[in-house]
Amino acid sequence: MIGFLARRFLWFVLTLWAVVTVSFFLMHSVRGGPFSAERSLHPVVERNLKARYHLDWPLWKQYLQYVGPLNLDDRGPELLGGDGTQPFTGVLAGDLGPSFKYRDYTVNEIIAQSLPISVALGAVAMLFAICLGISAGILSALYRGGTVDLAMRLVATAGIALPNFVIAGILILAFVFGAHLFPVAGWGTLRHLVLPGLALGAPFAAYISRLTRTGMLEVLSQDHIRTAHAKGLPPRLVLLRHAIKGGLLPVVTYLGPATAGILTGSLVIEKIFAIPGTGSHFVNSALNRDYTLAMGVTILYTVLVYALNLVVDLAYTLLDPRIDLEKG
Amino acid sequence: MHAFRFRQLFAALLLLGGLATLLVSIVRGAHLERADFVFVNGAEVSSLDPASVSGVPEGRVMYSLYEGLTSRDPRTLAPLPGMADRWEVSPDGITYTFHIRDDARWSNGDPLTARDFEWSWQRLLHPETASEYSYQLWYLENARAYSFLPMDLGDEERWWFDSRTFVNWNADGSRVRVGVHGFSGLSPTDAAAADAVQAVRARLDAAGAELRANPTPDASDPYGAGWLFEGSLEAPALEAALPSPFLPEPRAREELFWPQVGARATDEHTFVVTLASPTPFFLTLTSFYPLMPTHRATWEWARETYPGTWQIEWISPEHLVTNGPFVLESRRINDRIRLRKNPLYWDAENVAFRTIDVLAVEHYVTMLNMYLTGQVDWIDRCAPNLIPRMMPREDFNPESYLGTYFYRVNVHRPPLDDKRVRRALALTINRRAICEKIMKKGEKPLYSLCPDGLPGYPRPEMRHTPFAPDFSDYDAAFARDCDEARRLLAEAGFGPGGKDIPSIEIHYNTSESHRDIAEVIADTWKRELDVDARLLNQEWKVYLDTQNTINFDVSRSAWIGDYPDPNTFVDLFVTGGENNRTGWGNPRYDELVASAAEESDPTRRLALLAEAEAILLDELPILPIYSYVSQNIVNPRLGGFFPNVMDDHFPKFWYWMSDEELAEKRAAQPADWILVPAPGPAAGLFAPAGPPPYSLSGGTQR
């Protein structure tokens, strides 16, 4: 177990370094900068702005300053508005820098404000995906070939085929303008999260229901289930005690990618439902050439996806003792 | 077996329980009661510091939180008293004396004095602030030179100044330069400039430097300080040779130069401003947000408490001290800014709303949905495909404002280097199709740079066949313009019997309506002139880069006026201006714009600007297309909200109409407008303590 974790950590560090390096140089090689605007800055003002954010340095030096941990800025923090020098800086010191676009915030502050909201949205979406997906899958498997099965599979196919913003539109029409049940957009209460959570979770619910159905069908046809039935166990118990466990293994496997998908999928949903999460920054920061914020969000997502995959791997051992991480 | 199942169950419960706890803890505390008034402000504002923002959404927040020396009438935008309750202007229009009102207070109770303005303006101009809008104060004497003071660039650059000259050297003294700086009033190309530096030069030569004259001193050096002599000298010898004031410290430089800038607090209540030349719109500028004051004590406290960090603590909701009708209560990025009425504001009794929520929502459809479900009371744009459905409603009334949509032309690329070709292209734009079929909100076809609505301005137009405002005879007029265009092309040697016209690329930023317009124009050019036009769309920042490097044939552009004066438009196209971006330049044009700035007679000044614009419209480095209209969709119950030429709106004046007032308003509007729900308190929300605030009389003008 320890060896496994150590290996994964090593890979994690390598991956993160690669992501930081590649996105840093990609980001800076794109045309246009954070301060270009329809109203051009006076060249002197632009020079002063760039000097404040080190954008006048050669790129390699900007990179070293960004990664840290040593502060290469020998001008002292005069420009930042203080007088003591700060020896450590950069990503390695946990400092993601100032946002170029949202001048009142550091990237750390922006992430601290927006990430919990994205997490809440993701959690709701995940709850919907798991609850709806698993129940639909089990129903389908139990009534295999029947009308229920057909209906569920049809809905699931639609859920996979339709992009989440289309689902969002349908939900808004039905539950805001049709049934006046939920607010159309915004953030503040759990009610605000229902529709976006549903729209975001729907495609994943559809996948999960398919996986559950397949898994359940496979398990249900196995010998030990037939034996259980033959022993005279009530069908409910057979299902709960013997079938679900095996039938859900593929679902657990899928949870890792699903979480990653929900995280990155939230950017569209956050925009449609005006939810102030991290997802919207992912797109906007790139469009604004807000280098630090774009880098910060990229790093954040890398860490999250990596960590979640690790959790899923660990969860395997819990569910299926046959899986041995040391060998895997 | 049982243990295994328990583990599973436990894991599942843990997962679900964890998710639920997380949810509850995140959502708890996020909820806010609906504010008295909620509006969608477009993109998240980039800052709450008036000195570091530019942009319409930022402006609305600034007008709530802060107030300048003057404020603006919400209808006419004429200056109203603000932090200054009266002011005097000298007869030559150079000196303004503002008297700060006795009851001017910061939101923490501190008295607001003239010194706050002096400090805030110094901060706006200071190179360290690197304010995008510092140029709004360059009308002040010496302010421009102050903005150009070299920043401390570490070991790379060192500076020495006296009242007229500067010496600039690098760390080892291998490059020493001597020249006159921007405060000297001398141009480096003057003979007098060389005389001024003689004394310094002699000292350096005596210390062993050998200075050579610069054959091409550059008057356009961004520091306003072209150098005249260059050489080398060991740094210690050099520093020994220079008499005091030797000013290595930026702070000491400020002390030397700030007193020369024309902004002075003569006592707590008197603020004297000296302009470089008469600027008739200066009282409009003093109400513009970059010139609003910020609280020095908080700013300095944050600087000392959080040294060497990027955190901007003085602006956080816990600490921000402001002086406007509202204060900042809370802020969540990309979500909302909650404003609360400032009880210490001098005119607080005339501020109706207790709370205002400013939402950051960018998606067209989302904001319209929020408006239609009553979550917000005002949105400032309408999804283009919904315009025909919104037009008949009483809550959608597009009004003209000072915005111009035009194409920039690269005047160095053949065939566009020929002004006859540019004129032909400008004539062959079916402006009716663009206004009526694409924009659909009542945009007006434009044949000039400045849009209509500039008071007193004799606006010139490019030559074209006139037509009635309702377009009834447009087609005939347009046909005649196309004939003229073909004649011009033939005259330039193109078309049948002449050379083929190289194809032209229309460059625009990715957007549906820009594409539609470009398609209409390309189509018309092909049909009427047999000119091939290709479309090239680019993502916003790439598009800006292409435009800034003038790497296009024809490029979609727009300009929204900063203040209601033609200067904000005409000033764009002076030779080499950073917003020119066409490569065009005309010495006579530059001269006219410069002499307009010196002119104190308002009528003559506008005539000079009109003469300049006429030159532009004769040479046509731009192809004018249409002028903008606003797209506000606003709750019909909102009072104190008026259309104006800047599409600026001021939260201070807003209130909810009572049912009676709403009925009165509806009785006065055209009968065919569709009435829509007007949510809000039926009894109105306005403290009728005094006369409506916008009828206050202005300051005295001598």
PDB file of N, CA, C and O in Angstrom, chain B residues 391-444:
ATOM      1  N   MET B 391     -39.133  44.462 -28.837  1.00  0.00           N
ATOM      2  CA  MET B 391     -39.337  45.849 -29.277  1.00  0.00           C
ATOM      3  C   MET B 391     -40.668  46.463 -28.837  1.00  0.00           C
ATOM      4  O   MET B 391     -40.685  47.595 -28.383  1.00  0.00           O
ATOM      5  N   PRO B 392     -41.809  45.773 -28.977  1.00  0.00           N
ATOM      6  CA  PRO B 392     -43.056  46.457 -28.624  1.00  0.00           C
ATOM      7  C   PRO B 392     -43.300  46.579 -27.118  1.00  0.00           C
ATOM      8  O   PRO B 392     -44.256  47.240 -26.713  1.00  0.00           O
ATOM      9  N   ARG B 393     -42.456  45.978 -26.302  1.00  0.00           N
ATOM     10  CA  ARG B 393     -42.713  46.011 -24.855  1.00  0.00           C
ATOM     11  C   ARG B 393     -42.345  47.364 -24.252  1.00  0.00           C
ATOM     12  O   ARG B 393     -41.416  48.027 -24.689  1.00  0.00           O
ATOM     13  N   GLU B 394     -43.045  47.744 -23.200  1.00  0.00           N
ATOM     14  CA  GLU B 394     -42.788  49.050 -22.591  1.00  0.00           C
ATOM     15  C   GLU B 394     -41.453  49.085 -21.854  1.00  0.00           C
ATOM     16  O   GLU B 394     -40.914  50.150 -21.580  1.00  0.00           O
ATOM     17  N   ASP B 395     -40.895  47.887 -21.538  1.00  0.00           N
ATOM     18  CA  ASP B 395     -39.658  47.892 -20.758  1.00  0.00           C
ATOM     19  C   ASP B 395     -38.405  47.835 -21.626  1.00  0.00           C
ATOM     20  O   ASP B 395     -37.313  47.697 -21.122  1.00  0.00           O
ATOM     21  N   PHE B 396     -38.579  47.927 -22.940  1.00  0.00           N
ATOM     22  CA  PHE B 396     -37.412  47.892 -23.835  1.00  0.00           C
ATOM     23  C   PHE B 396     -37.457  49.104 -24.751  1.00  0.00           C
ATOM     24  O   PHE B 396     -38.270  49.169 -25.667  1.00  0.00           O
ATOM     25  N   ASN B 397     -36.637  50.093 -24.491  1.00  0.00           N
ATOM     26  CA  ASN B 397     -36.660  51.330 -25.257  1.00  0.00           C
ATOM     27  C   ASN B 397     -35.259  51.732 -25.683  1.00  0.00           C
ATOM     28  O   ASN B 397     -34.614  52.537 -25.031  1.00  0.00           O
ATOM     29  N   PRO B 398     -34.772  51.170 -26.789  1.00  0.00           N
ATOM     30  CA  PRO B 398     -33.422  51.531 -27.227  1.00  0.00           C
ATOM     31  C   PRO B 398     -33.329  53.026 -27.518  1.00  0.00           C
ATOM     32  O   PRO B 398     -34.235  53.597 -28.115  1.00  0.00           O
ATOM     33  N   GLU B 399     -32.248  53.642 -27.059  1.00  0.00           N
ATOM     34  CA  GLU B 399     -32.025  55.072 -27.281  1.00  0.00           C
ATOM     35  C   GLU B 399     -30.611  55.261 -27.805  1.00  0.00           C
ATOM     36  O   GLU B 399     -29.696  54.560 -27.371  1.00  0.00           O
ATOM     37  N   SER B 400     -30.430  56.251 -28.679  1.00  0.00           N
ATOM     38  CA  SER B 400     -29.085  56.511 -29.216  1.00  0.00           C
ATOM     39  C   SER B 400     -28.136  56.915 -28.104  1.00  0.00           C
ATOM     40  O   SER B 400     -28.522  57.580 -27.161  1.00  0.00           O
ATOM     41  N   TYR B 401     -26.907  56.498 -28.225  1.00  0.00           N
ATOM     42  CA  TYR B 401     -25.878  57.055 -27.359  1.00  0.00           C
ATOM     43  C   TYR B 401     -24.572  57.160 -28.128  1.00  0.00           C
ATOM     44  O   TYR B 401     -24.517  56.818 -29.312  1.00  0.00           O
ATOM     45  N   LEU B 402     -23.539  57.658 -27.462  1.00  0.00           N
ATOM     46  CA  LEU B 402     -22.313  58.013 -28.178  1.00  0.00           C
ATOM     47  C   LEU B 402     -21.448  56.801 -28.463  1.00  0.00           C
ATOM     48  O   LEU B 402     -20.419  56.595 -27.830  1.00  0.00           O
ATOM     49  N   GLY B 403     -21.885  55.997 -29.423  1.00  0.00           N
ATOM     50  CA  GLY B 403     -21.081  54.864 -29.832  1.00  0.00           C
ATOM     51  C   GLY B 403     -21.092  54.776 -31.352  1.00  0.00           C
ATOM     52  O   GLY B 403     -22.124  55.006 -31.981  1.00  0.00           O
ATOM     53  N   THR B 404     -19.954  54.462 -31.936  1.00  0.00           N
ATOM     54  CA  THR B 404     -19.817  54.411 -33.384  1.00  0.00           C
ATOM     55  C   THR B 404     -19.330  53.046 -33.807  1.00  0.00           C
ATOM     56  O   THR B 404     -18.392  52.521 -33.213  1.00  0.00           O
ATOM     57  N   TYR B 405     -19.958  52.486 -34.822  1.00  0.00           N
ATOM     58  CA  TYR B 405     -19.508  51.219 -35.398  1.00  0.00           C
ATOM     59  C   TYR B 405     -18.917  51.546 -36.755  1.00  0.00           C
ATOM     60  O   TYR B 405     -19.583  52.157 -37.589  1.00  0.00           O
ATOM     61  N   PHE B 406     -17.670  51.192 -36.974  1.00  0.00           N
ATOM     62  CA  PHE B 406     -17.026  51.527 -38.244  1.00  0.00           C
ATOM     63  C   PHE B 406     -15.964  50.497 -38.583  1.00  0.00           C
ATOM     64  O   PHE B 406     -15.636  49.635 -37.768  1.00  0.00           O
ATOM     65  N   TYR B 407     -15.457  50.575 -39.814  1.00  0.00           N
ATOM     66  CA  TYR B 407     -14.337  49.726 -40.207  1.00  0.00           C
ATOM     67  C   TYR B 407     -13.090  50.590 -40.291  1.00  0.00           C
ATOM     68  O   TYR B 407     -13.133  51.677 -40.858  1.00  0.00           O
ATOM     69  N   ARG B 408     -12.004  50.094 -39.711  1.00  0.00           N
ATOM     70  CA  ARG B 408     -10.726  50.767 -39.927  1.00  0.00           C
ATOM     71  C   ARG B 408     -10.126  50.249 -41.219  1.00  0.00           C
ATOM     72  O   ARG B 408     -10.265  49.072 -41.546  1.00  0.00           O
ATOM     73  N   VAL B 409      -9.459  51.126 -41.969  1.00  0.00           N
ATOM     74  CA  VAL B 409      -8.832  50.726 -43.227  1.00  0.00           C
ATOM     75  C   VAL B 409      -7.328  50.890 -43.088  1.00  0.00           C
ATOM     76  O   VAL B 409      -6.857  51.894 -42.563  1.00  0.00           O
ATOM     77  N   ASN B 410      -6.593  49.907 -43.518  1.00  0.00           N
ATOM     78  CA  ASN B 410      -5.140  50.002 -43.537  1.00  0.00           C
ATOM     79  C   ASN B 410      -4.735  50.825 -44.754  1.00  0.00           C
ATOM     80  O   ASN B 410      -4.763  50.334 -45.885  1.00  0.00           O
ATOM     81  N   VAL B 411      -4.361  52.077 -44.535  1.00  0.00           N
ATOM     82  CA  VAL B 411      -4.164  52.981 -45.675  1.00  0.00           C
ATOM     83  C   VAL B 411      -2.821  52.765 -46.370  1.00  0.00           C
ATOM     84  O   VAL B 411      -2.470  53.498 -47.280  1.00  0.00           O
ATOM     85  N   HIS B 412      -2.053  51.773 -45.919  1.00  0.00           N
ATOM     86  CA  HIS B 412      -0.782  51.508 -46.591  1.00  0.00           C
ATOM     87  C   HIS B 412      -0.847  50.315 -47.530  1.00  0.00           C
ATOM     88  O   HIS B 412       0.129  49.988 -48.183  1.00  0.00           O
ATOM     89  N   ARG B 413      -1.982  49.605 -47.541  1.00  0.00           N
ATOM     90  CA  ARG B 413      -2.072  48.416 -48.399  1.00  0.00           C
ATOM     91  C   ARG B 413      -2.799  48.760 -49.673  1.00  0.00           C
ATOM     92  O   ARG B 413      -3.943  49.183 -49.630  1.00  0.00           O
ATOM     93  N   PRO B 414      -2.174  48.531 -50.830  1.00  0.00           N
ATOM     94  CA  PRO B 414      -2.919  48.721 -52.065  1.00  0.00           C
ATOM     95  C   PRO B 414      -4.053  47.684 -52.139  1.00  0.00           C
ATOM     96  O   PRO B 414      -3.855  46.578 -51.626  1.00  0.00           O
ATOM     97  N   PRO B 415      -5.169  48.001 -52.702  1.00  0.00           N
ATOM     98  CA  PRO B 415      -5.519  49.267 -53.354  1.00  0.00           C
ATOM     99  C   PRO B 415      -6.065  50.300 -52.367  1.00  0.00           C
ATOM    100  O   PRO B 415      -6.505  51.361 -52.796  1.00  0.00           O
ATOM    101  N   LEU B 416      -6.016  49.989 -51.057  1.00  0.00           N
ATOM    102  CA  LEU B 416      -6.673  50.861 -50.091  1.00  0.00           C
ATOM    103  C   LEU B 416      -5.864  52.116 -49.813  1.00  0.00           C
ATOM    104  O   LEU B 416      -6.294  52.992 -49.083  1.00  0.00           O
ATOM    105  N   ASP B 417      -4.648  52.191 -50.398  1.00  0.00           N
ATOM    106  CA  ASP B 417      -3.859  53.400 -50.199  1.00  0.00           C
ATOM    107  C   ASP B 417      -4.387  54.554 -51.050  1.00  0.00           C
ATOM    108  O   ASP B 417      -3.973  55.685 -50.890  1.00  0.00           O
ATOM    109  N   ASP B 418      -5.322  54.234 -51.945  1.00  0.00           N
ATOM    110  CA  ASP B 418      -5.924  55.262 -52.799  1.00  0.00           C
ATOM    111  C   ASP B 418      -7.229  55.717 -52.166  1.00  0.00           C
ATOM    112  O   ASP B 418      -8.132  54.915 -51.949  1.00  0.00           O
ATOM    113  N   LYS B 419      -7.329  57.020 -51.866  1.00  0.00           N
ATOM    114  CA  LYS B 419      -8.512  57.457 -51.131  1.00  0.00           C
ATOM    115  C   LYS B 419      -9.788  57.328 -51.951  1.00  0.00           C
ATOM    116  O   LYS B 419     -10.870  57.210 -51.391  1.00  0.00           O
ATOM    117  N   ARG B 420      -9.642  57.292 -53.302  1.00  0.00           N
ATOM    118  CA  ARG B 420     -10.849  57.083 -54.124  1.00  0.00           C
ATOM    119  C   ARG B 420     -11.408  55.682 -53.920  1.00  0.00           C
ATOM    120  O   ARG B 420     -12.616  55.483 -53.878  1.00  0.00           O
ATOM    121  N   VAL B 421     -10.519  54.719 -53.747  1.00  0.00           N
ATOM    122  CA  VAL B 421     -10.981  53.355 -53.486  1.00  0.00           C
ATOM    123  C   VAL B 421     -11.687  53.307 -52.133  1.00  0.00           C
ATOM    124  O   VAL B 421     -12.760  52.720 -51.981  1.00  0.00           O
ATOM    125  N   ARG B 422     -11.079  53.954 -51.126  1.00  0.00           N
ATOM    126  CA  ARG B 422     -11.701  53.950 -49.796  1.00  0.00           C
ATOM    127  C   ARG B 422     -13.069  54.610 -49.841  1.00  0.00           C
ATOM    128  O   ARG B 422     -14.026  54.157 -49.222  1.00  0.00           O
ATOM    129  N   ARG B 423     -13.148  55.699 -50.615  1.00  0.00           N
ATOM    130  CA  ARG B 423     -14.437  56.386 -50.719  1.00  0.00           C
ATOM    131  C   ARG B 423     -15.470  55.504 -51.402  1.00  0.00           C
ATOM    132  O   ARG B 423     -16.619  55.428 -50.973  1.00  0.00           O
ATOM    133  N   ALA B 424     -15.024  54.807 -52.456  1.00  0.00           N
ATOM    134  CA  ALA B 424     -15.946  53.918 -53.175  1.00  0.00           C
ATOM    135  C   ALA B 424     -16.469  52.840 -52.219  1.00  0.00           C
ATOM    136  O   ALA B 424     -17.666  52.546 -52.181  1.00  0.00           O
ATOM    137  N   LEU B 425     -15.563  52.274 -51.420  1.00  0.00           N
ATOM    138  CA  LEU B 425     -15.987  51.223 -50.491  1.00  0.00           C
ATOM    139  C   LEU B 425     -16.943  51.784 -49.438  1.00  0.00           C
ATOM    140  O   LEU B 425     -17.945  51.158 -49.089  1.00  0.00           O
ATOM    141  N   ALA B 426     -16.647  52.995 -48.955  1.00  0.00           N
ATOM    142  CA  ALA B 426     -17.496  53.586 -47.920  1.00  0.00           C
ATOM    143  C   ALA B 426     -18.889  53.884 -48.452  1.00  0.00           C
ATOM    144  O   ALA B 426     -19.875  53.785 -47.727  1.00  0.00           O
ATOM    145  N   LEU B 427     -18.964  54.258 -49.728  1.00  0.00           N
ATOM    146  CA  LEU B 427     -20.277  54.566 -50.305  1.00  0.00           C
ATOM    147  C   LEU B 427     -21.091  53.290 -50.518  1.00  0.00           C
ATOM    148  O   LEU B 427     -22.310  53.295 -50.413  1.00  0.00           O
ATOM    149  N   THR B 428     -20.397  52.196 -50.857  1.00  0.00           N
ATOM    150  CA  THR B 428     -21.092  50.964 -51.210  1.00  0.00           C
ATOM    151  C   THR B 428     -21.326  50.081 -49.979  1.00  0.00           C
ATOM    152  O   THR B 428     -20.973  48.918 -49.962  1.00  0.00           O
ATOM    153  N   ILE B 429     -21.859  50.678 -48.943  1.00  0.00           N
ATOM    154  CA  ILE B 429     -22.257  49.884 -47.777  1.00  0.00           C
ATOM    155  C   ILE B 429     -23.752  50.086 -47.605  1.00  0.00           C
ATOM    156  O   ILE B 429     -24.197  51.235 -47.460  1.00  0.00           O
ATOM    157  N   ASN B 430     -24.502  49.020 -47.674  1.00  0.00           N
ATOM    158  CA  ASN B 430     -25.957  49.151 -47.561  1.00  0.00           C
ATOM    159  C   ASN B 430     -26.325  49.299 -46.080  1.00  0.00           C
ATOM    160  O   ASN B 430     -26.610  48.340 -45.386  1.00  0.00           O
ATOM    161  N   ARG B 431     -26.278  50.558 -45.618  1.00  0.00           N
ATOM    162  CA  ARG B 431     -26.479  50.805 -44.187  1.00  0.00           C
ATOM    163  C   ARG B 431     -27.905  50.512 -43.755  1.00  0.00           C
ATOM    164  O   ARG B 431     -28.155  50.188 -42.595  1.00  0.00           O
ATOM    165  N   ARG B 432     -28.816  50.640 -44.680  1.00  0.00           N
ATOM    166  CA  ARG B 432     -30.200  50.341 -44.320  1.00  0.00           C
ATOM    167  C   ARG B 432     -30.349  48.856 -43.975  1.00  0.00           C
ATOM    168  O   ARG B 432     -30.969  48.504 -42.970  1.00  0.00           O
ATOM    169  N   ALA B 433     -29.758  47.997 -44.851  1.00  0.00           N
ATOM    170  CA  ALA B 433     -29.872  46.559 -44.602  1.00  0.00           C
ATOM    171  C   ALA B 433     -29.260  46.222 -43.240  1.00  0.00           C
ATOM    172  O   ALA B 433     -29.798  45.419 -42.477  1.00  0.00           O
ATOM    173  N   ILE B 434     -28.123  46.871 -42.922  1.00  0.00           N
ATOM    174  CA  ILE B 434     -27.457  46.565 -41.663  1.00  0.00           C
ATOM    175  C   ILE B 434     -28.303  47.022 -40.473  1.00  0.00           C
ATOM    176  O   ILE B 434     -28.510  46.287 -39.513  1.00  0.00           O
ATOM    177  N   CYS B 435     -28.840  48.255 -40.574  1.00  0.00           N
ATOM    178  CA  CYS B 435     -29.614  48.770 -39.437  1.00  0.00           C
ATOM    179  C   CYS B 435     -30.941  48.031 -39.285  1.00  0.00           C
ATOM    180  O   CYS B 435     -31.342  47.693 -38.173  1.00  0.00           O
ATOM    181  N   GLU B 436     -31.608  47.805 -40.417  1.00  0.00           N
ATOM    182  CA  GLU B 436     -32.967  47.270 -40.309  1.00  0.00           C
ATOM    183  C   GLU B 436     -33.016  45.750 -40.237  1.00  0.00           C
ATOM    184  O   GLU B 436     -33.857  45.189 -39.542  1.00  0.00           O
ATOM    185  N   LYS B 437     -32.098  45.077 -40.976  1.00  0.00           N
ATOM    186  CA  LYS B 437     -32.215  43.624 -41.062  1.00  0.00           C
ATOM    187  C   LYS B 437     -31.343  42.914 -40.027  1.00  0.00           C
ATOM    188  O   LYS B 437     -31.664  41.823 -39.587  1.00  0.00           O
ATOM    189  N   ILE B 438     -30.214  43.530 -39.662  1.00  0.00           N
ATOM    190  CA  ILE B 438     -29.319  42.825 -38.747  1.00  0.00           C
ATOM    191  C   ILE B 438     -29.442  43.375 -37.322  1.00  0.00           C
ATOM    192  O   ILE B 438     -29.688  42.643 -36.385  1.00  0.00           O
ATOM    193  N   MET B 439     -29.289  44.689 -37.170  1.00  0.00           N
ATOM    194  CA  MET B 439     -29.281  45.245 -35.816  1.00  0.00           C
ATOM    195  C   MET B 439     -30.696  45.368 -35.245  1.00  0.00           C
ATOM    196  O   MET B 439     -30.926  45.064 -34.083  1.00  0.00           O
ATOM    197  N   LYS B 440     -31.608  45.886 -36.025  1.00  0.00           N
ATOM    198  CA  LYS B 440     -33.046  45.845 -35.713  1.00  0.00           C
ATOM    199  C   LYS B 440     -33.496  46.658 -34.493  1.00  0.00           C
ATOM    200  O   LYS B 440     -34.639  46.544 -34.076  1.00  0.00           O
ATOM    201  N   LYS B 441     -32.616  47.425 -33.872  1.00  0.00           N
ATOM    202  CA  LYS B 441     -33.053  48.160 -32.677  1.00  0.00           C
ATOM    203  C   LYS B 441     -33.218  49.644 -32.954  1.00  0.00           C
ATOM    204  O   LYS B 441     -33.333  50.434 -32.035  1.00  0.00           O
ATOM    205  N   GLY B 442     -33.202  50.039 -34.234  1.00  0.00           N
ATOM    206  CA  GLY B 442     -33.327  51.453 -34.536  1.00  0.00           C
ATOM    207  C   GLY B 442     -31.982  52.157 -34.605  1.00  0.00           C
ATOM    208  O   GLY B 442     -31.893  53.355 -34.377  1.00  0.00           O
ATOM    209  N   GLU B 443     -30.921  51.416 -34.911  1.00  0.00           N
ATOM    210  CA  GLU B 443     -29.615  52.037 -35.117  1.00  0.00           C
ATOM    211  C   GLU B 443     -29.694  52.997 -36.304  1.00  0.00           C
ATOM    212  O   GLU B 443     -30.478  52.772 -37.229  1.00  0.00           O
ATOM    213  N   LYS B 444     -28.861  54.050 -36.250  1.00  0.00           N
ATOM    214  CA  LYS B 444     -28.904  55.038 -37.328  1.00  0.00           C
ATOM    215  C   LYS B 444     -27.690  54.877 -38.231  1.00  0.00           C
ATOM    216  O   LYS B 444     -26.582  54.716 -37.758  1.00  0.00           O
TER     217      LYS B 444
END
